Coordinates of C-alpha atoms in Angstrom, one line a residue:
X1 CA 145.4 64.6 120.2
X2 CA 144.5 63.4 117.0
X3 CA 145.3 65.8 113.8
X4 CA 144.0 65.8 110.2
X5 CA 147.4 64.3 108.7
X6 CA 146.6 61.1 110.6
X7 CA 150.1 60.9 111.9
X8 CA 149.1 59.1 115.2
X9 CA 147.4 59.6 118.6
X10 CA 149.5 62.1 120.8
X11 CA 149.2 61.5 124.2
X12 CA 150.7 63.9 126.8
X13 CA 151.3 63.8 130.5
X14 CA 151.4 67.2 131.9
X15 CA 151.2 69.6 134.9
X16 CA 149.4 72.5 134.1
X17 CA 148.9 76.4 135.7
X18 CA 147.3 79.2 134.3
X19 CA 150.9 80.3 132.6
X20 CA 153.1 77.2 133.3
X21 CA 153.6 74.1 132.4
X22 CA 155.7 71.0 132.8
X23 CA 155.4 68.0 130.4
X24 CA 156.3 65.1 132.4
X25 CA 155.9 62.1 129.5
X26 CA 154.6 62.0 125.9
X27 CA 154.1 59.3 123.5
X28 CA 152.8 58.7 120.0
X29 CA 150.7 56.0 119.0
X30 CA 150.4 55.1 115.5
X31 CA 146.9 54.1 113.9
X32 CA 146.6 50.7 112.4
X33 CA 145.7 50.3 108.6
X34 CA 142.3 49.8 109.8
X35 CA 141.8 53.3 112.0
X36 CA 143.6 55.2 108.8
X37 CA 140.9 53.8 106.5
X38 CA 138.0 54.7 108.8
X39 CA 139.0 57.9 109.7
X40 CA 140.2 59.1 106.6
X41 CA 136.6 57.8 104.8
X42 CA 134.2 58.5 107.8
X43 CA 132.7 61.5 106.1
X44 CA 130.8 59.1 103.6
X45 CA 129.6 56.5 105.7
X46 CA 126.3 56.0 107.2
X47 CA 125.0 57.5 110.2
X48 CA 124.7 54.2 111.9
X49 CA 128.7 53.7 111.1
X50 CA 129.3 57.0 111.9
X51 CA 128.0 56.9 115.2
X52 CA 129.3 53.7 116.0
X53 CA 132.8 54.6 114.9
X54 CA 132.3 57.5 117.5
X55 CA 131.9 55.1 120.4
X56 CA 134.5 53.1 119.3
X57 CA 137.0 55.7 119.0
X58 CA 136.0 56.6 122.1
X59 CA 136.8 53.5 123.9
X60 CA 139.9 52.9 121.9
X61 CA 141.3 56.5 123.2
X62 CA 140.4 55.6 126.6
X63 CA 142.3 51.9 126.4
X64 CA 145.3 54.2 124.7
X65 CA 145.1 56.6 127.9
X66 CA 145.4 53.5 130.1
X67 CA 148.1 51.8 128.3
X68 CA 150.1 55.3 128.4
X69 CA 149.1 55.4 132.4
X70 CA 150.9 51.9 132.5
X71 CA 153.9 52.6 130.7
X72 CA 154.2 56.3 132.7
X73 CA 152.6 55.8 135.8
X74 CA 151.2 58.8 138.2
X75 CA 148.4 60.7 139.6
X76 CA 146.2 62.3 137.2
X77 CA 143.3 64.5 137.7
X78 CA 141.5 64.5 134.0
X79 CA 141.7 63.9 130.5
X80 CA 141.5 66.6 127.7
X81 CA 140.6 65.1 124.6
X82 CA 140.6 66.7 121.2
X83 CA 138.8 63.9 119.3
X84 CA 139.2 63.3 115.6
X85 CA 137.7 65.9 113.1
X86 CA 135.3 64.2 110.7
X87 CA 133.7 67.3 109.9
X88 CA 134.4 71.0 110.0
X89 CA 132.1 73.4 108.1
X90 CA 131.8 76.5 110.4
X91 CA 129.4 78.3 107.7
X92 CA 126.7 76.0 108.7
X93 CA 127.8 76.0 112.6
X94 CA 128.8 72.4 112.1
X95 CA 131.7 71.0 113.8
X96 CA 132.2 67.3 114.8
X97 CA 135.0 65.7 116.4
X98 CA 134.7 62.2 117.3
X99 CA 135.9 60.2 119.9
X100 CA 133.0 59.6 122.6
X101 CA 133.9 61.4 125.7
X102 CA 131.8 58.6 128.0
X103 CA 133.5 56.1 126.3
X104 CA 136.8 57.4 127.8
X105 CA 135.6 58.0 131.1
X106 CA 134.4 54.6 131.2
X107 CA 137.8 53.3 130.0
X108 CA 139.9 55.4 132.4
X109 CA 137.8 56.3 135.3
X110 CA 138.7 59.6 134.8
X111 CA 136.9 62.7 134.1
X112 CA 136.9 63.6 130.3
X113 CA 136.8 67.1 128.5
X114 CA 135.7 66.8 124.8
X115 CA 134.0 68.8 122.1
X116 CA 135.8 71.7 122.9
X117 CA 134.4 73.5 119.7
X118 CA 131.1 73.1 119.4
X119 CA 130.2 76.3 121.6
X120 CA 132.2 78.5 119.9
X121 CA 130.5 77.2 116.6
X122 CA 127.3 77.7 118.3
X123 CA 128.0 81.3 118.9
X124 CA 129.1 82.2 115.1
X125 CA 132.4 81.2 115.5
X126 CA 134.7 79.0 113.2
X127 CA 135.7 76.9 116.3
X128 CA 139.1 77.1 115.3
X129 CA 142.0 77.5 115.9
X130 CA 141.7 77.3 119.7
X131 CA 145.8 76.5 120.1
X132 CA 146.2 80.5 120.5
X133 CA 145.0 80.8 123.9
X134 CA 148.1 78.4 124.6
X135 CA 150.4 80.6 122.8
X136 CA 149.3 83.6 124.7
X137 CA 149.5 82.3 128.0
X138 CA 152.0 79.5 127.9
X139 CA 154.3 81.1 124.8
X140 CA 154.2 84.5 124.8
X141 CA 157.7 85.2 124.9
X142 CA 157.2 84.9 120.7
X143 CA 155.7 87.5 118.4
X144 CA 154.2 84.5 116.3
X145 CA 153.6 81.0 116.8
X146 CA 153.4 79.1 114.0
X147 CA 151.9 75.5 113.3
X148 CA 152.7 73.3 110.8
X149 CA 150.4 70.4 111.2
X150 CA 147.7 69.1 108.2
X151 CA 147.2 72.7 107.6
X152 CA 149.7 75.2 108.3
X153 CA 148.1 77.8 111.2
X154 CA 149.5 81.0 113.0
X155 CA 148.9 83.5 115.8
X156 CA 150.1 86.6 117.1
X157 CA 149.1 89.9 119.2
X158 CA 147.6 92.6 117.6
X159 CA 148.9 96.4 118.5
X160 CA 145.3 96.4 120.2
X161 CA 145.8 93.8 122.3
X162 CA 143.9 90.9 120.6
X163 CA 145.1 87.5 119.8
X164 CA 145.1 87.0 115.8
X165 CA 145.1 83.6 114.2
X166 CA 143.9 81.7 111.2
X167 CA 144.8 78.9 109.3
X168 CA 147.1 79.7 106.5
X169 CA 147.3 76.9 103.8
X170 CA 147.1 73.4 103.4
X171 CA 150.8 71.7 104.7
X172 CA 151.5 68.2 106.0
X173 CA 147.9 66.9 104.6
X174 CA 148.9 67.7 101.3
X175 CA 152.7 66.7 101.9
X176 CA 152.0 63.2 103.0
X177 CA 149.1 62.5 100.4
X178 CA 152.4 63.7 97.7
X179 CA 154.8 61.3 99.7
X180 CA 152.5 58.4 99.7
X181 CA 152.9 58.5 95.6
X182 CA 156.2 57.8 96.2
X183 CA 155.8 54.8 98.9
X184 CA 156.7 56.8 101.4
X185 CA 154.6 57.9 104.9
X186 CA 156.4 61.3 104.7
X187 CA 159.3 63.4 103.0
X188 CA 161.9 63.3 105.5
X189 CA 163.7 66.6 105.8
X190 CA 161.9 67.5 102.4
X191 CA 164.5 65.8 100.8
X192 CA 162.2 64.7 97.8
X193 CA 160.6 67.9 97.3
X194 CA 164.4 69.6 97.4
X195 CA 164.9 67.6 94.3
X196 CA 162.0 68.8 92.5
X197 CA 161.4 71.9 90.6
X198 CA 158.6 74.6 91.1
X199 CA 156.0 74.5 88.3
X200 CA 154.9 78.1 88.2
X201 CA 151.8 77.9 86.5
X202 CA 150.7 75.4 89.3
X203 CA 151.7 77.1 91.9
X204 CA 149.8 80.1 90.6
X205 CA 146.7 78.1 90.6
X206 CA 147.2 77.2 94.1
X207 CA 148.2 81.1 95.2
X208 CA 144.8 82.0 93.2
X209 CA 142.3 80.0 95.4
X210 CA 139.6 81.9 96.9
X211 CA 140.4 80.9 100.4
X212 CA 143.2 83.2 100.4
X213 CA 141.3 86.2 99.8
X214 CA 138.8 86.1 102.6
X215 CA 139.4 88.0 105.6
X216 CA 139.7 86.5 109.0
X217 CA 138.4 85.0 111.2
X218 CA 138.9 82.1 109.1
X219 CA 139.6 78.2 109.2
X220 CA 140.1 75.4 107.1
X221 CA 138.8 71.8 107.1
X222 CA 139.4 68.4 105.2
X223 CA 136.4 69.2 102.8
X224 CA 138.0 72.0 101.8
X225 CA 141.3 70.5 101.0
X226 CA 139.6 67.8 99.1
X227 CA 137.3 70.1 97.4
X228 CA 139.7 73.0 96.2
X229 CA 143.3 71.8 96.6
X230 CA 143.1 68.3 95.6
X231 CA 142.1 68.5 92.3
X232 CA 145.1 70.9 91.8
X233 CA 147.2 68.4 92.5
X234 CA 145.9 66.1 90.2
X235 CA 145.1 68.3 87.2
X236 CA 147.9 67.4 85.5
X237 CA 150.8 64.8 84.4
X238 CA 153.0 66.1 87.1
X239 CA 155.3 63.8 88.8
X240 CA 155.4 63.5 92.5
X241 CA 158.6 65.6 93.8
X242 CA 157.4 68.7 90.9
X243 CA 154.3 68.6 93.1
X244 CA 156.2 68.1 96.6
X245 CA 158.4 71.3 95.4
X246 CA 155.9 73.3 94.0
X247 CA 153.6 72.8 97.3
X248 CA 156.6 73.7 99.5
X249 CA 157.0 77.1 97.7
X250 CA 153.4 77.5 98.1
X251 CA 153.3 77.0 101.9
X252 CA 155.9 79.2 102.2
X253 CA 154.8 82.0 100.0
X254 CA 151.2 82.0 102.1
X255 CA 152.9 82.2 105.6
X256 CA 155.0 85.0 104.1
X257 CA 152.1 86.7 102.8
X258 CA 150.4 85.8 106.4
X259 CA 152.7 87.8 108.3
X260 CA 153.6 90.6 105.9
X261 CA 152.9 94.1 107.3
X262 CA 152.7 92.7 111.1
X263 CA 155.6 93.1 113.6
X264 CA 157.0 89.9 113.9
X265 CA 160.5 89.6 114.4
X266 CA 160.3 86.1 116.6
X267 CA 158.7 83.0 115.6
X268 CA 157.9 79.8 117.1
X269 CA 157.3 77.0 114.5
X270 CA 156.1 73.5 116.0
X271 CA 154.0 70.6 114.3
X272 CA 155.6 67.7 112.2
X273 CA 156.5 70.3 109.8
X274 CA 158.9 72.3 111.9
X275 CA 161.5 68.8 110.8
X276 CA 161.0 69.6 107.3
X277 CA 164.3 71.2 106.7
X278 CA 163.7 72.3 103.4
X279 CA 160.3 73.8 104.1
X280 CA 162.0 76.0 106.9
X281 CA 165.0 76.7 104.9
X282 CA 162.4 78.2 101.9
X283 CA 160.4 79.8 104.7
X284 CA 163.7 81.5 106.5
X285 CA 164.7 82.9 102.8
X286 CA 161.5 84.5 102.2
X287 CA 161.8 86.1 106.0
X288 CA 164.8 87.0 106.4
X289 CA 164.2 89.6 109.0
X290 CA 162.3 87.1 111.7
X291 CA 164.3 84.8 113.7
X292 CA 162.7 81.3 113.2
X293 CA 163.0 79.2 116.6
X294 CA 162.5 75.4 116.3
X295 CA 162.2 74.2 120.0
X296 CA 163.2 70.7 121.4
X297 CA 161.6 67.9 119.7
X298 CA 159.0 67.0 122.6
X299 CA 157.3 70.8 122.1
X300 CA 157.5 70.2 118.4
X301 CA 155.6 66.7 118.5
X302 CA 153.2 67.8 121.5
X303 CA 152.7 71.4 121.7
X304 CA 149.1 71.1 120.6
X305 CA 148.5 68.0 123.3
X306 CA 149.9 70.4 126.1
X307 CA 147.7 73.2 125.0
X308 CA 144.9 70.8 125.1
X309 CA 145.7 70.0 128.2
X310 CA 145.8 73.7 129.5
X311 CA 142.1 74.0 127.6
X312 CA 141.0 71.0 129.6
X313 CA 142.2 72.7 133.0
X314 CA 140.8 76.1 132.1
X315 CA 137.4 74.3 131.7
X316 CA 137.3 72.4 134.8
X317 CA 138.2 75.9 136.4
X318 CA 135.4 77.6 134.6
X319 CA 137.4 80.1 132.9
X320 CA 137.4 80.8 129.3
X321 CA 139.4 78.9 126.8
X322 CA 138.6 80.2 123.3
X323 CA 139.3 83.6 122.1
X324 CA 136.6 85.5 120.4
X325 CA 139.0 87.6 118.9
X326 CA 140.3 84.8 116.8
X327 CA 137.5 82.6 115.8
X328 CA 134.5 85.4 115.6
X329 CA 132.7 83.9 117.9
X330 CA 130.5 86.8 120.1
X331 CA 133.0 86.7 122.7
X332 CA 135.2 84.7 124.5
X333 CA 133.9 81.4 126.1
X334 CA 134.5 78.3 127.9
X335 CA 134.0 75.2 125.8
X336 CA 133.9 71.7 126.2
X337 CA 131.6 69.2 127.5
X338 CA 132.6 67.3 130.6
X339 CA 132.1 63.2 131.0
X340 CA 132.5 61.2 134.3
X341 CA 131.5 64.1 136.3
X342 CA 131.4 61.5 139.2
X343 CA 135.1 61.0 139.0
X344 CA 135.4 64.7 139.4
X345 CA 137.4 65.5 143.1

C-alpha cells in the first residue's frame, strides 16, 4: 500500500478468510528522497517518463516484497498491490495507480493482483473508496470506520443495509505539507497545531469549498487538493502554526458534519492521523456522544494494507470486492488485474 501522503510503502503479511484476518508481520519502508520527488511530481511528466516510472516502481515494489519476505519468511500465495495513485479524475472515467503488476510478478515469482480501481471507474463509479468492503467484513463491530490518511474518509452502514463511504476532506496531505514549512516531516501528536490559533476567516473559506456540498458518491484526489485546498493555505501571510491549527479544526468539523444525523455511537479510527492526539481531542470534543476507538498500532498503521490483502483474496476467489453503493458504479464488482498467472496454484 502506497498512500497519497508519501509516508512510505506499507507491506502486510496476512492470512485472509472471508470474514477473518491474521496479521503475521508488517513493515513500513520509507521512500527515498528521489522516489518522493518523482511520485510527488509525476503528474507533470512526459508520457515517456510516466511509462518508465510505472515499470520502475513495479520492479521496486517487487524488490521490497522480496526484502520483506527475507525478513519475514513464510509461504505466500499472492501479492495484492494498490500501487501509487498519480491521476484520479473519475468524472473523466480516469484513475491511474502506477507500479506495474507484471514487474512485481517478475521480481517475486508470485501472482499479483493490481489495478483494483479501473473496472469500477469504467462502470461509472468513483473507484474509491475501496476499503469499505473490508470495514464491513473485518471490522463490522463498529458503527463507522474513519481513516485519517492523506485524505480522511469514512464508511458506515445505512439502515437499509447499504454501506456508505466517501472521502471527507484533506487530512495528512495538508498537515504534512504545513509541517514541512517548519522543517518537520509531520506534526507529532499535533503539538504544533495545538500551539497555534484558529483563523476564523480562513476556516470559513475552507468549509465553503464546493466539494463539501456535493452529494455522495464522491472522492478526492491530489489534483483537487492542489487546485482547491493548497491555494487557501498560501492565500495570506499566515504562519505555519495558525495554518495547522485552522486545518485541524477544519478536519474535525468536516468529520463531525459527515456523521451528523446518523446513528453512530462507536467509531474505529485508523491511519497516520489516529496518532495525532490533538486532532482526536478536537474531534471527540465535537462528537461527545460517539465513542472513538483507536486500535493497536499495527491496525492503525496497516489497516489499509490488510484490507487490500482481502481485496486480492476476493479477486482470486472471483467474489465482488467493490461496493457499488459506495462508489456509485452500476453494481458491485470484482476489480483487479492479475499478473503472473503462470504462478497461480
